[in-house]
Structures are given as C-alpha cells and as structure tokens.
Amino acid sequence: SSGINAEYGVRRNMSKILVVMSSMTTQTPKGSISNFALDKFIEIYKQKKPNDEFIFLDLNKDKAGNITLNDENFNDYFENSDKYINQLKSVDKLVIASSMTNFNYTAVLKNYLDKILVAGKTFKYKYDGKGESEGLLKNLKVQIITTQGAPKG
C-alpha cells in the first residue's frame, strides 16, 4: 500500500505487516524466546521502515488458534476462514513467530494454518492446474521467526 504525506503531498511506499504470534510461554516467569526475537526483529525493522503499519494477531487469544479441526466441527470449521484469509490478502507481509514445541510448531499455529489453508482460496492442488500445487497469495512476503529450546533466561 502507499501513503500520502499530508505536508508535501508526496506518495511514499508503505507496507502493512500482519504479525502472528503463537508462543505458549508468554505467561511463564522466564518468558518467550520467540517473542523476544520477534520484538528485536520489529525494533530493527521499524528503524529501517518507520512508516509501515503493524497488525498483531495473538493466536493464544484468538479463536482461530484455539479451535482444533476435528470430526465434530468439520462441517462448519471453515465458516469464518474468509475473515482470516481476507486479513492475509489485505497485508503485504506476514511475520510468524513460533517456538518449537515437541519437535513441531505450536498447536495454536497449526489451528490457524488449518483455518487459512483452504484449497481454491490460498492455494490450489496440483491436479487443479499446472501439475503442481500453487500458492494463490502471490504478493504476500513471509518471514518466519522460530526458536527451539527452553524459555528465555
């Protein structure tokens, strides 16, 4: 997206960044290493691009992170997927911060990915076109900040 400087009327390039947080250790006494790394990333990023807009999504507090796809809710699980997919379409960059938990990304991030990875909306299967799977959010730049280990301390 772009913004206009009111004083000079000059158009400047600005980006909207969606920051998705999924650490499970924010409430622990030692805190979250992935959130610490995310805070450092944002601090440095803002020094270089101070006009960019940040939107934060904490999956521990949002329904998308806390509802697991299962047999009981399969038929209605994707009803509000468009809310999250449209949010992705409205930004230029996606930053995902996640710790490694039990040799994988967090459960709340998995739940979010299940919500947004919808065939025909964010990707298409290989048998739908050119012979290979294809992402449909072509202009979205993605940065993943991940950590492995114990809470910060």
mmCIF file of C-alpha atoms in Angstrom:
data_model
loop_
_atom_site.group_PDB
_atom_site.id
_atom_site.type_symbol
_atom_site.label_atom_id
_atom_site.label_comp_id
_atom_site.label_asym_id
_atom_site.label_seq_id
_atom_site.Cartn_x
_atom_site.Cartn_y
_atom_site.Cartn_z
ATOM 1 C CA SER A 1 0.000 0.000 0.000
ATOM 2 C CA SER A 2 1.050 3.603 -0.200
ATOM 3 C CA GLY A 3 0.523 6.666 1.893
ATOM 4 C CA ILE A 4 0.461 10.366 1.213
ATOM 5 C CA ASN A 5 2.496 12.771 3.293
ATOM 6 C CA ALA A 6 -0.048 15.481 4.166
ATOM 7 C CA GLU A 7 2.589 18.230 4.351
ATOM 8 C CA TYR A 8 4.135 17.633 0.944
ATOM 9 C CA GLY A 9 1.566 15.516 -0.881
ATOM 10 C CA VAL A 10 4.316 13.016 -1.721
ATOM 11 C CA ARG A 11 3.354 9.397 -2.150
ATOM 12 C CA ARG A 12 5.510 7.020 -0.106
ATOM 13 C CA ASN A 13 5.608 3.264 -0.213
ATOM 14 C CA MET A 14 4.291 1.768 2.992
ATOM 15 C CA SER A 15 3.630 -1.831 3.837
ATOM 16 C CA LYS A 16 1.070 -3.454 6.078
ATOM 17 C CA ILE A 17 2.513 -6.286 8.124
ATOM 18 C CA LEU A 18 0.496 -8.972 9.873
ATOM 19 C CA VAL A 19 2.395 -10.361 12.853
ATOM 20 C CA VAL A 20 1.119 -13.755 14.019
ATOM 21 C CA MET A 21 2.275 -14.771 17.493
ATOM 22 C CA SER A 22 1.919 -18.312 18.786
ATOM 23 C CA SER A 23 4.225 -18.747 21.785
ATOM 24 C CA MET A 24 2.868 -20.795 24.680
ATOM 25 C CA THR A 25 5.349 -19.418 27.194
ATOM 26 C CA THR A 26 4.413 -15.743 27.415
ATOM 27 C CA GLN A 27 2.993 -16.243 30.922
ATOM 28 C CA THR A 28 5.982 -18.166 32.292
ATOM 29 C CA PRO A 29 8.428 -16.400 34.626
ATOM 30 C CA LYS A 30 11.224 -16.551 32.052
ATOM 31 C CA GLY A 31 9.115 -15.509 29.071
ATOM 32 C CA SER A 32 9.186 -16.494 25.418
ATOM 33 C CA ILE A 33 12.352 -16.629 23.330
ATOM 34 C CA SER A 34 10.349 -16.432 20.097
ATOM 35 C CA ASN A 35 8.565 -13.288 21.298
ATOM 36 C CA PHE A 36 11.905 -11.841 22.418
ATOM 37 C CA ALA A 37 13.300 -12.496 18.914
ATOM 38 C CA LEU A 38 10.121 -11.039 17.386
ATOM 39 C CA ASP A 39 10.415 -7.864 19.480
ATOM 40 C CA LYS A 40 14.038 -7.441 18.319
ATOM 41 C CA PHE A 41 13.028 -8.041 14.700
ATOM 42 C CA ILE A 42 10.266 -5.411 14.918
ATOM 43 C CA GLU A 43 12.572 -2.919 16.657
ATOM 44 C CA ILE A 44 15.172 -3.201 13.876
ATOM 45 C CA TYR A 45 12.518 -3.288 11.142
ATOM 46 C CA LYS A 46 10.881 -0.078 12.413
ATOM 47 C CA GLN A 47 14.246 1.688 12.338
ATOM 48 C CA LYS A 48 14.524 0.914 8.635
ATOM 49 C CA LYS A 49 10.841 1.375 7.703
ATOM 50 C CA PRO A 50 9.172 3.569 10.341
ATOM 51 C CA ASN A 51 6.023 4.232 8.284
ATOM 52 C CA ASP A 52 4.994 0.597 7.852
ATOM 53 C CA GLU A 53 1.848 -0.466 9.710
ATOM 54 C CA PHE A 54 1.827 -3.471 12.024
ATOM 55 C CA ILE A 55 -1.263 -5.572 12.785
ATOM 56 C CA PHE A 56 -0.856 -8.114 15.593
ATOM 57 C CA LEU A 57 -2.691 -11.423 15.905
ATOM 58 C CA ASP A 58 -2.048 -13.362 19.128
ATOM 59 C CA LEU A 59 -3.256 -16.887 18.441
ATOM 60 C CA ASN A 60 -3.440 -17.666 22.156
ATOM 61 C CA LYS A 61 -6.206 -15.074 22.451
ATOM 62 C CA ASP A 62 -7.939 -15.523 19.094
ATOM 63 C CA LYS A 63 -10.492 -18.222 18.252
ATOM 64 C CA ALA A 64 -8.536 -19.265 15.156
ATOM 65 C CA GLY A 65 -5.754 -20.518 17.385
ATOM 66 C CA ASN A 66 -7.909 -22.254 19.919
ATOM 67 C CA ILE A 67 -10.326 -24.368 17.918
ATOM 68 C CA THR A 68 -8.935 -27.629 16.588
ATOM 69 C CA LEU A 69 -10.314 -29.109 13.387
ATOM 70 C CA ASN A 70 -11.932 -32.448 14.207
ATOM 71 C CA ASP A 71 -14.767 -34.777 13.264
ATOM 72 C CA GLU A 72 -17.246 -32.886 15.459
ATOM 73 C CA ASN A 73 -16.736 -29.492 13.766
ATOM 74 C CA PHE A 74 -15.510 -30.397 10.269
ATOM 75 C CA ASN A 75 -18.698 -29.262 8.513
ATOM 76 C CA ASP A 76 -18.642 -25.743 9.994
ATOM 77 C CA TYR A 77 -14.940 -25.254 10.831
ATOM 78 C CA PHE A 78 -14.216 -23.167 7.728
ATOM 79 C CA GLU A 79 -17.268 -20.858 8.043
ATOM 80 C CA ASN A 80 -15.182 -17.899 9.207
ATOM 81 C CA SER A 81 -11.993 -18.742 7.292
ATOM 82 C CA ASP A 82 -12.617 -15.830 4.931
ATOM 83 C CA LYS A 83 -12.115 -13.390 7.823
ATOM 84 C CA TYR A 84 -8.533 -14.615 8.247
ATOM 85 C CA ILE A 85 -7.875 -15.131 4.544
ATOM 86 C CA ASN A 86 -9.069 -11.592 3.772
ATOM 87 C CA GLN A 87 -6.798 -10.328 6.528
ATOM 88 C CA LEU A 88 -3.871 -12.037 4.758
ATOM 89 C CA LYS A 89 -4.938 -10.564 1.430
ATOM 90 C CA SER A 90 -5.066 -7.077 2.974
ATOM 91 C CA VAL A 91 -1.406 -7.079 4.038
ATOM 92 C CA ASP A 92 1.873 -7.024 2.154
ATOM 93 C CA LYS A 93 3.923 -9.059 4.605
ATOM 94 C CA LEU A 94 3.297 -11.842 7.083
ATOM 95 C CA VAL A 95 5.583 -12.408 10.063
ATOM 96 C CA ILE A 96 5.030 -15.619 12.010
ATOM 97 C CA ALA A 97 6.690 -16.037 15.404
ATOM 98 C CA SER A 98 6.619 -19.558 16.788
ATOM 99 C CA SER A 99 8.600 -21.653 19.161
ATOM 100 C CA MET A 100 9.258 -25.318 18.575
ATOM 101 C CA THR A 101 7.129 -27.445 20.884
ATOM 102 C CA ASN A 102 7.551 -31.210 20.981
ATOM 103 C CA PHE A 103 9.575 -31.060 17.740
ATOM 104 C CA ASN A 104 6.888 -29.092 15.899
ATOM 105 C CA TYR A 105 5.338 -25.646 15.701
ATOM 106 C CA THR A 106 2.730 -24.797 18.336
ATOM 107 C CA ALA A 107 -0.795 -26.210 18.340
ATOM 108 C CA VAL A 108 -2.339 -22.734 18.079
ATOM 109 C CA LEU A 109 -0.311 -22.093 14.908
ATOM 110 C CA LYS A 110 -1.445 -25.444 13.495
ATOM 111 C CA ASN A 111 -5.064 -24.486 14.213
ATOM 112 C CA TYR A 112 -4.554 -21.131 12.445
ATOM 113 C CA LEU A 113 -2.930 -22.798 9.436
ATOM 114 C CA ASP A 114 -5.855 -25.224 9.220
ATOM 115 C CA LYS A 115 -8.162 -22.188 9.167
ATOM 116 C CA ILE A 116 -6.337 -20.297 6.369
ATOM 117 C CA LEU A 117 -5.012 -23.074 4.136
ATOM 118 C CA VAL A 118 -8.136 -23.510 2.074
ATOM 119 C CA ALA A 119 -7.984 -25.077 -1.368
ATOM 120 C CA GLY A 120 -9.125 -22.660 -4.052
ATOM 121 C CA LYS A 121 -8.602 -19.645 -1.777
ATOM 122 C CA THR A 122 -4.989 -19.654 -0.583
ATOM 123 C CA PHE A 123 -3.622 -22.490 -2.722
ATOM 124 C CA LYS A 124 -4.687 -24.907 -5.394
ATOM 125 C CA TYR A 125 -3.872 -28.570 -5.686
ATOM 126 C CA LYS A 126 -1.604 -29.864 -8.399
ATOM 127 C CA TYR A 127 -4.471 -31.625 -10.121
ATOM 128 C CA ASP A 128 -6.355 -28.323 -10.428
ATOM 129 C CA GLY A 129 -3.989 -26.830 -12.958
ATOM 130 C CA LYS A 130 -0.366 -26.900 -13.988
ATOM 131 C CA GLY A 131 0.563 -30.248 -12.467
ATOM 132 C CA GLU A 132 1.907 -28.898 -9.176
ATOM 133 C CA SER A 133 0.459 -27.264 -6.076
ATOM 134 C CA GLU A 134 0.406 -23.488 -6.279
ATOM 135 C CA GLY A 135 0.067 -20.721 -3.718
ATOM 136 C CA LEU A 136 -2.567 -18.122 -4.543
ATOM 137 C CA LEU A 137 -1.333 -15.265 -2.328
ATOM 138 C CA LYS A 138 1.386 -14.321 -4.796
ATOM 139 C CA ASN A 139 2.239 -10.872 -3.417
ATOM 140 C CA LEU A 140 2.491 -11.907 0.233
ATOM 141 C CA LYS A 141 6.036 -11.894 1.587
ATOM 142 C CA VAL A 142 6.554 -14.209 4.564
ATOM 143 C CA GLN A 143 9.107 -14.056 7.377
ATOM 144 C CA ILE A 144 9.215 -16.882 9.935
ATOM 145 C CA ILE A 145 10.861 -16.296 13.298
ATOM 146 C CA THR A 146 11.257 -19.555 15.133
ATOM 147 C CA THR A 147 13.129 -20.750 18.183
ATOM 148 C CA GLN A 148 13.993 -24.011 19.804
ATOM 149 C CA GLY A 149 14.748 -24.509 23.451
ATOM 150 C CA ALA A 150 13.664 -23.591 26.947
ATOM 151 C CA PRO A 151 12.027 -20.299 27.954
ATOM 152 C CA LYS A 152 14.290 -17.240 27.942
ATOM 153 C CA GLY A 153 16.513 -16.978 30.989
#
